[in-house]
Amino acid sequence: MATSSETSNSVASHSLRFLVHGMHCASCVGRVERALGSIDGVSRVAVNLATHEVETRYDGQRLPLADAESRFQSAISGLGYQYEPLASQRVSQPPAANWRDFAIILPFAVLVFVISMAHVHFVGRDWLLLALTSPVVLWGGRGFFAAAWQATRHRTADMNTLVAIGVGTAYVVSVLGTVLPAAWWGGTPPIHYEPAAMITTFVLLGRVLEERARRKTASAIDKLLELQPLTACLLRPKAPPMLFALDIVDRNPGISNIATTDEFNPADYEEQSVGLDDLQIGDLIRVRPGERVPVDGIVIEGQSEIDEATMTGESVPVSKQVGDRVIGATTNQTGSFVFRAEHVGDATLLHQIVDLVREAQTSKAPIAQLADTVSAYFVPVMLVIAAMTFGAWLVAASWREALLAAVDVLVIACPCALGLATPTAIMVAVGRGAESGILFRSGEALETLARVSTIVLDKTGTITIGRPAVSSVVCYGEITEREVLRLTASVEQYAEHPIARSICQHSEQLGITTFPARDFSIQPGSGASAVIEGSLVKVGTASFVGGEASVPVDASGHTLVFVSRSVADAPSGQAVDKVVGCILLADQSRPSSADAVRELKALGLRVVMLTGDRQDVANVVAHEVGIDTVYAEVLPHQKAAIVADLKKGSQKVAMVGDGVNDAPSLAAADVGIAIGSGTDIAIEAASVTLVRNDLRTLVAAIRMSRATLRTIRQNLFFALVYNSVGIPLAAGVFYPWLKVMMPPMFAAAAMAASSVSVVMNSLRLRRLTIEPVNAVR
């Protein structure tokens, strides 16, 4: 059993997941949903026929947590199904009973078929067929009869009812034809063991194949969980632990095994192999080459390259050094490093992905409403059609033909294909997406994304990297670019502003060393200053640094940082500020953004940029990536209004963002999409999350959603056409032209094939190529 809870508007909302065994068709799903939904306090019920998993949401005040499980179990048992707690995160594999039963009855069924087809009559033939058919029907078909009886007790009907009536009728009539003398029948006794045996065998074979295909559709979660190692190399202090990093300890009571980067000394620790359940926030963990990272954290010692393809879809190993974050379940390749655990247990990215995948696979897409509507009336209508078929053939021919035609109708009718059409496609798509770093929160999000016509992109952190980078240096007077950078970095090394960090990082990459500085001072919003080699150096806005400087002609779309140094004025001998240089910084576009925008346009989508940045900056970025429509200098609440305006005229709009200020617009869009570097607020407001900071995964998500919707339509079309053609054919509507009746075993084979074909069609999504053809690697 898996439970979770959340509190919203003072109402406690709880979630409970469990398994329900015995469901075989869309009618079963509808019965379970109606029964659970009628319980007071239940707000949502989602049943996944492919995995037999049920997710419920309920009000914890109206339905106490202690009573919820017993109420749900009672409702499921009352329907004749079996309730099973979901004990682990792994997908429950279907039992092997159907395969075992099929293996047992197959030899008997083959003998029945051979003897019946041989048309060789000998003494005791009918009794031999009775002996061979009885194990097939009574053992192999016991599940059909038991389920049909339970449904009848509760005044309902499902697929098992149809099969049980069809098989039971053929078997009982044949037994009577064998036991009673021929004179009682007024002619040749009705012997139809072959239909009874072959229908049972084909239906059971269909369920065996269906279960195997279902296991493949549900394998995504197991594959994800298998990425996590079983143990971790924990570093424990040799001496009694000191209370390092007191601020962290205060926030995490009980944590004592914390060291800062400067304080960490490997000699002070000893290694111990522990299970992942024993890890806590703040633990120090060593990872060697070839090992998987056990949990999420921050590197405090060493460096390496890590293969993050399994979690983010990034094909190129990512370099990691001190201060960088590492993700659990990724693979360390080259070096050895130590990291501090930040997220353990269910809080890791891996488990969050698993929860999202499980929730999405259980959810329903709006297109599934068609199957729900049809399945609600399917079985009762089929019983009526079978009775009408029997009556019509009884009048037009004989009761033998009437019996076989009615059995054909009951057996060929298949609500299973309808019930599996949507959930199997969604399960495969959600799992395939998770493997590529695309997380769909629900089936509705998957379907809606396929219908969007406009993509709205936030600029900072979505199209661009999200941090300023030095693009050029302008020098005034006899000074070099390196000298300008050295002066600037010597002051900025004491500042914490993102621009200051970018300049210092750029200088370090060029191998520029800084001067010693004193009397550092900062003026928020203007700049900073310090005394370097006896001269006052100012870094900041033009008005702050003083002196005279012309703005570079190519400064459009850039942030300007001027640098001045005090020099002695010749006439007066007093120190004056002289501007010596200007550093131009810009938030650079991600290398893949232009390709992604081009691919989005190729898919027929309108691409819009929405940003709170200056108009000139936004125009530069838009020109770089090929976006024509730009909304700039927009406040967060105005972003939501613009998104709402774009939705007018039945347009479907998707919004992609990463920041807190994007949350209102993400919620306002038909589909909110949070990109990997996004804040928790943005991700919570989004219905799709792109784990990787790459807009090409957005293109892949749209390709996947469109392919999924296309597959669902194919499945529904096939299921509806199959029943629309198969049922009249079985009823003998085309007999005047075809002059032939459908043998019942063919009807059973067709029914089994319809379910398997729908699942196999959905499985094609696993092989779908969703990456853009011209993607940059």
PDB file of N, CA and C in Angstrom, residues 409-474:
ATOM      1  N   VAL A 409     -21.690 -14.360 -31.063  1.00  0.00           N
ATOM      2  CA  VAL A 409     -21.867 -12.955 -30.676  1.00  0.00           C
ATOM      3  C   VAL A 409     -21.321 -12.699 -29.283  1.00  0.00           C
ATOM      4  N   LEU A 410     -21.616 -13.602 -28.366  1.00  0.00           N
ATOM      5  CA  LEU A 410     -21.146 -13.418 -26.990  1.00  0.00           C
ATOM      6  C   LEU A 410     -19.626 -13.439 -26.899  1.00  0.00           C
ATOM      7  N   VAL A 411     -19.006 -14.308 -27.690  1.00  0.00           N
ATOM      8  CA  VAL A 411     -17.560 -14.498 -27.575  1.00  0.00           C
ATOM      9  C   VAL A 411     -16.783 -13.417 -28.318  1.00  0.00           C
ATOM     10  N   ILE A 412     -17.279 -13.015 -29.501  1.00  0.00           N
ATOM     11  CA  ILE A 412     -16.496 -12.072 -30.304  1.00  0.00           C
ATOM     12  C   ILE A 412     -16.575 -10.647 -29.746  1.00  0.00           C
ATOM     13  N   ALA A 413     -17.650 -10.343 -29.002  1.00  0.00           N
ATOM     14  CA  ALA A 413     -17.782  -9.011 -28.419  1.00  0.00           C
ATOM     15  C   ALA A 413     -16.650  -8.778 -27.428  1.00  0.00           C
ATOM     16  N   CYS A 414     -15.924  -7.686 -27.604  1.00  0.00           N
ATOM     17  CA  CYS A 414     -14.725  -7.486 -26.784  1.00  0.00           C
ATOM     18  C   CYS A 414     -14.616  -6.062 -26.259  1.00  0.00           C
ATOM     19  N   PRO A 415     -15.041  -5.828 -25.006  1.00  0.00           N
ATOM     20  CA  PRO A 415     -14.808  -4.521 -24.398  1.00  0.00           C
ATOM     21  C   PRO A 415     -13.374  -4.349 -23.920  1.00  0.00           C
ATOM     22  N   CYS A 416     -12.586  -5.437 -23.945  1.00  0.00           N
ATOM     23  CA  CYS A 416     -11.196  -5.351 -23.477  1.00  0.00           C
ATOM     24  C   CYS A 416     -10.393  -4.365 -24.302  1.00  0.00           C
ATOM     25  N   ALA A 417     -10.521  -4.469 -25.635  1.00  0.00           N
ATOM     26  CA  ALA A 417      -9.741  -3.593 -26.504  1.00  0.00           C
ATOM     27  C   ALA A 417     -10.066  -2.130 -26.232  1.00  0.00           C
ATOM     28  N   LEU A 418     -11.333  -1.833 -25.951  1.00  0.00           N
ATOM     29  CA  LEU A 418     -11.713  -0.461 -25.619  1.00  0.00           C
ATOM     30  C   LEU A 418     -11.067  -0.019 -24.314  1.00  0.00           C
ATOM     31  N   GLY A 419     -11.073  -0.919 -23.341  1.00  0.00           N
ATOM     32  CA  GLY A 419     -10.511  -0.572 -22.037  1.00  0.00           C
ATOM     33  C   GLY A 419      -9.015  -0.384 -22.054  1.00  0.00           C
ATOM     34  N   LEU A 420      -8.325  -1.062 -22.972  1.00  0.00           N
ATOM     35  CA  LEU A 420      -6.868  -0.993 -23.026  1.00  0.00           C
ATOM     36  C   LEU A 420      -6.363   0.070 -23.993  1.00  0.00           C
ATOM     37  N   ALA A 421      -7.244   0.618 -24.837  1.00  0.00           N
ATOM     38  CA  ALA A 421      -6.819   1.520 -25.905  1.00  0.00           C
ATOM     39  C   ALA A 421      -6.063   2.730 -25.384  1.00  0.00           C
ATOM     40  N   THR A 422      -6.580   3.365 -24.345  1.00  0.00           N
ATOM     41  CA  THR A 422      -5.952   4.588 -23.828  1.00  0.00           C
ATOM     42  C   THR A 422      -4.871   4.324 -22.788  1.00  0.00           C
ATOM     43  N   PRO A 423      -5.126   3.525 -21.727  1.00  0.00           N
ATOM     44  CA  PRO A 423      -4.110   3.395 -20.675  1.00  0.00           C
ATOM     45  C   PRO A 423      -2.804   2.781 -21.135  1.00  0.00           C
ATOM     46  N   THR A 424      -2.848   1.828 -22.068  1.00  0.00           N
ATOM     47  CA  THR A 424      -1.582   1.231 -22.500  1.00  0.00           C
ATOM     48  C   THR A 424      -0.722   2.241 -23.246  1.00  0.00           C
ATOM     49  N   ALA A 425      -1.354   3.055 -24.096  1.00  0.00           N
ATOM     50  CA  ALA A 425      -0.593   4.072 -24.830  1.00  0.00           C
ATOM     51  C   ALA A 425      -0.011   5.108 -23.876  1.00  0.00           C
ATOM     52  N   ILE A 426      -0.798   5.533 -22.889  1.00  0.00           N
ATOM     53  CA  ILE A 426      -0.310   6.526 -21.932  1.00  0.00           C
ATOM     54  C   ILE A 426       0.826   5.956 -21.097  1.00  0.00           C
ATOM     55  N   MET A 427       0.697   4.701 -20.681  1.00  0.00           N
ATOM     56  CA  MET A 427       1.752   4.081 -19.867  1.00  0.00           C
ATOM     57  C   MET A 427       3.072   4.038 -20.622  1.00  0.00           C
ATOM     58  N   VAL A 428       3.026   3.597 -21.869  1.00  0.00           N
ATOM     59  CA  VAL A 428       4.256   3.497 -22.658  1.00  0.00           C
ATOM     60  C   VAL A 428       4.839   4.886 -22.894  1.00  0.00           C
ATOM     61  N   ALA A 429       3.991   5.854 -23.231  1.00  0.00           N
ATOM     62  CA  ALA A 429       4.470   7.202 -23.534  1.00  0.00           C
ATOM     63  C   ALA A 429       5.083   7.863 -22.310  1.00  0.00           C
ATOM     64  N   VAL A 430       4.432   7.731 -21.172  1.00  0.00           N
ATOM     65  CA  VAL A 430       4.959   8.350 -19.948  1.00  0.00           C
ATOM     66  C   VAL A 430       6.291   7.717 -19.564  1.00  0.00           C
ATOM     67  N   GLY A 431       6.379   6.393 -19.673  1.00  0.00           N
ATOM     68  CA  GLY A 431       7.646   5.724 -19.374  1.00  0.00           C
ATOM     69  C   GLY A 431       8.742   6.089 -20.351  1.00  0.00           C
ATOM     70  N   ARG A 432       8.387   6.143 -21.632  1.00  0.00           N
ATOM     71  CA  ARG A 432       9.372   6.531 -22.650  1.00  0.00           C
ATOM     72  C   ARG A 432       9.821   7.971 -22.434  1.00  0.00           C
ATOM     73  N   GLY A 433       8.899   8.831 -22.061  1.00  0.00           N
ATOM     74  CA  GLY A 433       9.254  10.214 -21.792  1.00  0.00           C
ATOM     75  C   GLY A 433      10.186  10.344 -20.604  1.00  0.00           C
ATOM     76  N   ALA A 434       9.925   9.581 -19.536  1.00  0.00           N
ATOM     77  CA  ALA A 434      10.772   9.642 -18.349  1.00  0.00           C
ATOM     78  C   ALA A 434      12.204   9.227 -18.675  1.00  0.00           C
ATOM     79  N   GLU A 435      12.354   8.244 -19.561  1.00  0.00           N
ATOM     80  CA  GLU A 435      13.689   7.816 -19.954  1.00  0.00           C
ATOM     81  C   GLU A 435      14.429   8.918 -20.708  1.00  0.00           C
ATOM     82  N   SER A 436      13.699   9.844 -21.308  1.00  0.00           N
ATOM     83  CA  SER A 436      14.302  10.942 -22.076  1.00  0.00           C
ATOM     84  C   SER A 436      14.319  12.250 -21.308  1.00  0.00           C
ATOM     85  N   GLY A 437      13.990  12.209 -20.016  1.00  0.00           N
ATOM     86  CA  GLY A 437      14.007  13.425 -19.213  1.00  0.00           C
ATOM     87  C   GLY A 437      12.771  14.282 -19.378  1.00  0.00           C
ATOM     88  N   ILE A 438      11.648  13.665 -19.776  1.00  0.00           N
ATOM     89  CA  ILE A 438      10.385  14.387 -19.952  1.00  0.00           C
ATOM     90  C   ILE A 438       9.360  13.767 -19.001  1.00  0.00           C
ATOM     91  N   LEU A 439       8.859  14.563 -18.062  1.00  0.00           N
ATOM     92  CA  LEU A 439       7.953  14.045 -17.049  1.00  0.00           C
ATOM     93  C   LEU A 439       6.562  14.631 -17.245  1.00  0.00           C
ATOM     94  N   PHE A 440       5.611  13.787 -17.628  1.00  0.00           N
ATOM     95  CA  PHE A 440       4.216  14.201 -17.763  1.00  0.00           C
ATOM     96  C   PHE A 440       3.512  13.937 -16.437  1.00  0.00           C
ATOM     97  N   ARG A 441       2.817  14.947 -15.935  1.00  0.00           N
ATOM     98  CA  ARG A 441       2.140  14.789 -14.647  1.00  0.00           C
ATOM     99  C   ARG A 441       0.832  14.010 -14.783  1.00  0.00           C
ATOM    100  N   SER A 442       0.233  14.016 -15.977  1.00  0.00           N
ATOM    101  CA  SER A 442      -1.056  13.340 -16.155  1.00  0.00           C
ATOM    102  C   SER A 442      -1.276  13.006 -17.621  1.00  0.00           C
ATOM    103  N   GLY A 443      -2.226  12.112 -17.852  1.00  0.00           N
ATOM    104  CA  GLY A 443      -2.598  11.794 -19.215  1.00  0.00           C
ATOM    105  C   GLY A 443      -3.250  12.973 -19.906  1.00  0.00           C
ATOM    106  N   GLU A 444      -3.936  13.818 -19.132  1.00  0.00           N
ATOM    107  CA  GLU A 444      -4.553  15.008 -19.716  1.00  0.00           C
ATOM    108  C   GLU A 444      -3.496  15.958 -20.266  1.00  0.00           C
ATOM    109  N   ALA A 445      -2.389  16.119 -19.512  1.00  0.00           N
ATOM    110  CA  ALA A 445      -1.300  16.984 -19.991  1.00  0.00           C
ATOM    111  C   ALA A 445      -0.702  16.430 -21.273  1.00  0.00           C
ATOM    112  N   LEU A 446      -0.563  15.113 -21.332  1.00  0.00           N
ATOM    113  CA  LEU A 446      -0.011  14.463 -22.519  1.00  0.00           C
ATOM    114  C   LEU A 446      -0.889  14.724 -23.736  1.00  0.00           C
ATOM    115  N   GLU A 447      -2.197  14.605 -23.557  1.00  0.00           N
ATOM    116  CA  GLU A 447      -3.120  14.824 -24.674  1.00  0.00           C
ATOM    117  C   GLU A 447      -3.203  16.298 -25.064  1.00  0.00           C
ATOM    118  N   THR A 448      -3.269  17.193 -24.058  1.00  0.00           N
ATOM    119  CA  THR A 448      -3.399  18.618 -24.353  1.00  0.00           C
ATOM    120  C   THR A 448      -2.174  19.157 -25.067  1.00  0.00           C
ATOM    121  N   LEU A 449      -0.985  18.679 -24.679  1.00  0.00           N
ATOM    122  CA  LEU A 449       0.238  19.139 -25.329  1.00  0.00           C
ATOM    123  C   LEU A 449       0.220  18.802 -26.821  1.00  0.00           C
ATOM    124  N   ALA A 450      -0.389  17.703 -27.160  1.00  0.00           N
ATOM    125  CA  ALA A 450      -0.469  17.327 -28.579  1.00  0.00           C
ATOM    126  C   ALA A 450      -1.358  18.268 -29.378  1.00  0.00           C
ATOM    127  N   ARG A 451      -2.227  19.013 -28.701  1.00  0.00           N
ATOM    128  CA  ARG A 451      -3.183  19.882 -29.386  1.00  0.00           C
ATOM    129  C   ARG A 451      -2.767  21.353 -29.369  1.00  0.00           C
ATOM    130  N   VAL A 452      -1.640  21.711 -28.721  1.00  0.00           N
ATOM    131  CA  VAL A 452      -1.262  23.122 -28.600  1.00  0.00           C
ATOM    132  C   VAL A 452      -0.917  23.694 -29.970  1.00  0.00           C
ATOM    133  N   SER A 453      -1.198  24.984 -30.116  1.00  0.00           N
ATOM    134  CA  SER A 453      -0.880  25.696 -31.355  1.00  0.00           C
ATOM    135  C   SER A 453       0.135  26.807 -31.130  1.00  0.00           C
ATOM    136  N   THR A 454       0.313  27.227 -29.874  1.00  0.00           N
ATOM    137  CA  THR A 454       1.230  28.310 -29.544  1.00  0.00           C
ATOM    138  C   THR A 454       2.120  27.907 -28.379  1.00  0.00           C
ATOM    139  N   ILE A 455       3.418  28.157 -28.537  1.00  0.00           N
ATOM    140  CA  ILE A 455       4.392  27.899 -27.475  1.00  0.00           C
ATOM    141  C   ILE A 455       4.918  29.241 -26.982  1.00  0.00           C
ATOM    142  N   VAL A 456       4.746  29.515 -25.686  1.00  0.00           N
ATOM    143  CA  VAL A 456       5.253  30.742 -25.080  1.00  0.00           C
ATOM    144  C   VAL A 456       6.488  30.397 -24.262  1.00  0.00           C
ATOM    145  N   LEU A 457       7.610  31.054 -24.569  1.00  0.00           N
ATOM    146  CA  LEU A 457       8.881  30.762 -23.902  1.00  0.00           C
ATOM    147  C   LEU A 457       9.322  31.934 -23.039  1.00  0.00           C
ATOM    148  N   ASP A 458       9.606  31.653 -21.777  1.00  0.00           N
ATOM    149  CA  ASP A 458      10.279  32.647 -20.953  1.00  0.00           C
ATOM    150  C   ASP A 458      11.716  32.783 -21.460  1.00  0.00           C
ATOM    151  N   LYS A 459      12.320  33.956 -21.275  1.00  0.00           N
ATOM    152  CA  LYS A 459      13.676  34.169 -21.799  1.00  0.00           C
ATOM    153  C   LYS A 459      14.748  33.656 -20.836  1.00  0.00           C
ATOM    154  N   THR A 460      14.819  34.279 -19.663  1.00  0.00           N
ATOM    155  CA  THR A 460      15.919  34.021 -18.746  1.00  0.00           C
ATOM    156  C   THR A 460      15.834  32.618 -18.152  1.00  0.00           C
ATOM    157  N   GLY A 461      16.846  31.818 -18.392  1.00  0.00           N
ATOM    158  CA  GLY A 461      16.898  30.471 -17.848  1.00  0.00           C
ATOM    159  C   GLY A 461      16.204  29.429 -18.695  1.00  0.00           C
ATOM    160  N   THR A 462      15.422  29.879 -19.684  1.00  0.00           N
ATOM    161  CA  THR A 462      14.722  28.958 -20.580  1.00  0.00           C
ATOM    162  C   THR A 462      15.358  28.982 -21.966  1.00  0.00           C
ATOM    163  N   ILE A 463      15.301  30.151 -22.603  1.00  0.00           N
ATOM    164  CA  ILE A 463      15.991  30.311 -23.882  1.00  0.00           C
ATOM    165  C   ILE A 463      17.479  30.571 -23.645  1.00  0.00           C
ATOM    166  N   THR A 464      17.756  31.345 -22.606  1.00  0.00           N
ATOM    167  CA  THR A 464      19.150  31.692 -22.288  1.00  0.00           C
ATOM    168  C   THR A 464      19.670  30.828 -21.149  1.00  0.00           C
ATOM    169  N   ILE A 465      20.958  30.961 -20.876  1.00  0.00           N
ATOM    170  CA  ILE A 465      21.589  30.174 -19.817  1.00  0.00           C
ATOM    171  C   ILE A 465      21.080  30.593 -18.448  1.00  0.00           C
ATOM    172  N   GLY A 466      20.756  31.885 -18.315  1.00  0.00           N
ATOM    173  CA  GLY A 466      20.208  32.356 -17.053  1.00  0.00           C
ATOM    174  C   GLY A 466      21.203  33.087 -16.174  1.00  0.00           C
ATOM    175  N   ARG A 467      22.391  33.284 -16.661  1.00  0.00           N
ATOM    176  CA  ARG A 467      23.380  34.060 -15.909  1.00  0.00           C
ATOM    177  C   ARG A 467      24.222  34.847 -16.907  1.00  0.00           C
ATOM    178  N   PRO A 468      24.647  36.071 -16.519  1.00  0.00           N
ATOM    179  CA  PRO A 468      25.415  36.904 -17.447  1.00  0.00           C
ATOM    180  C   PRO A 468      26.799  36.339 -17.701  1.00  0.00           C
ATOM    181  N   ALA A 469      27.281  36.563 -18.921  1.00  0.00           N
ATOM    182  CA  ALA A 469      28.624  36.130 -19.295  1.00  0.00           C
ATOM    183  C   ALA A 469      29.305  37.266 -20.046  1.00  0.00           C
ATOM    184  N   VAL A 470      30.618  37.367 -19.866  1.00  0.00           N
ATOM    185  CA  VAL A 470      31.378  38.423 -20.523  1.00  0.00           C
ATOM    186  C   VAL A 470      31.413  38.147 -22.027  1.00  0.00           C
ATOM    187  N   SER A 471      30.978  39.146 -22.801  1.00  0.00           N
ATOM    188  CA  SER A 471      30.991  38.981 -24.251  1.00  0.00           C
ATOM    189  C   SER A 471      32.106  39.776 -24.916  1.00  0.00           C
ATOM    190  N   SER A 472      32.473  40.920 -24.338  1.00  0.00           N
ATOM    191  CA  SER A 472      33.584  41.701 -24.896  1.00  0.00           C
ATOM    192  C   SER A 472      34.080  42.710 -23.872  1.00  0.00           C
ATOM    193  N   VAL A 473      35.275  43.250 -24.121  1.00  0.00           N
ATOM    194  CA  VAL A 473      35.890  44.260 -23.250  1.00  0.00           C
ATOM    195  C   VAL A 473      36.331  45.426 -24.119  1.00  0.00           C
ATOM    196  N   VAL A 474      35.920  46.637 -23.744  1.00  0.00           N
ATOM    197  CA  VAL A 474      36.313  47.848 -24.461  1.00  0.00           C
ATOM    198  C   VAL A 474      37.333  48.605 -23.615  1.00  0.00           C
TER     199      VAL A 474
END
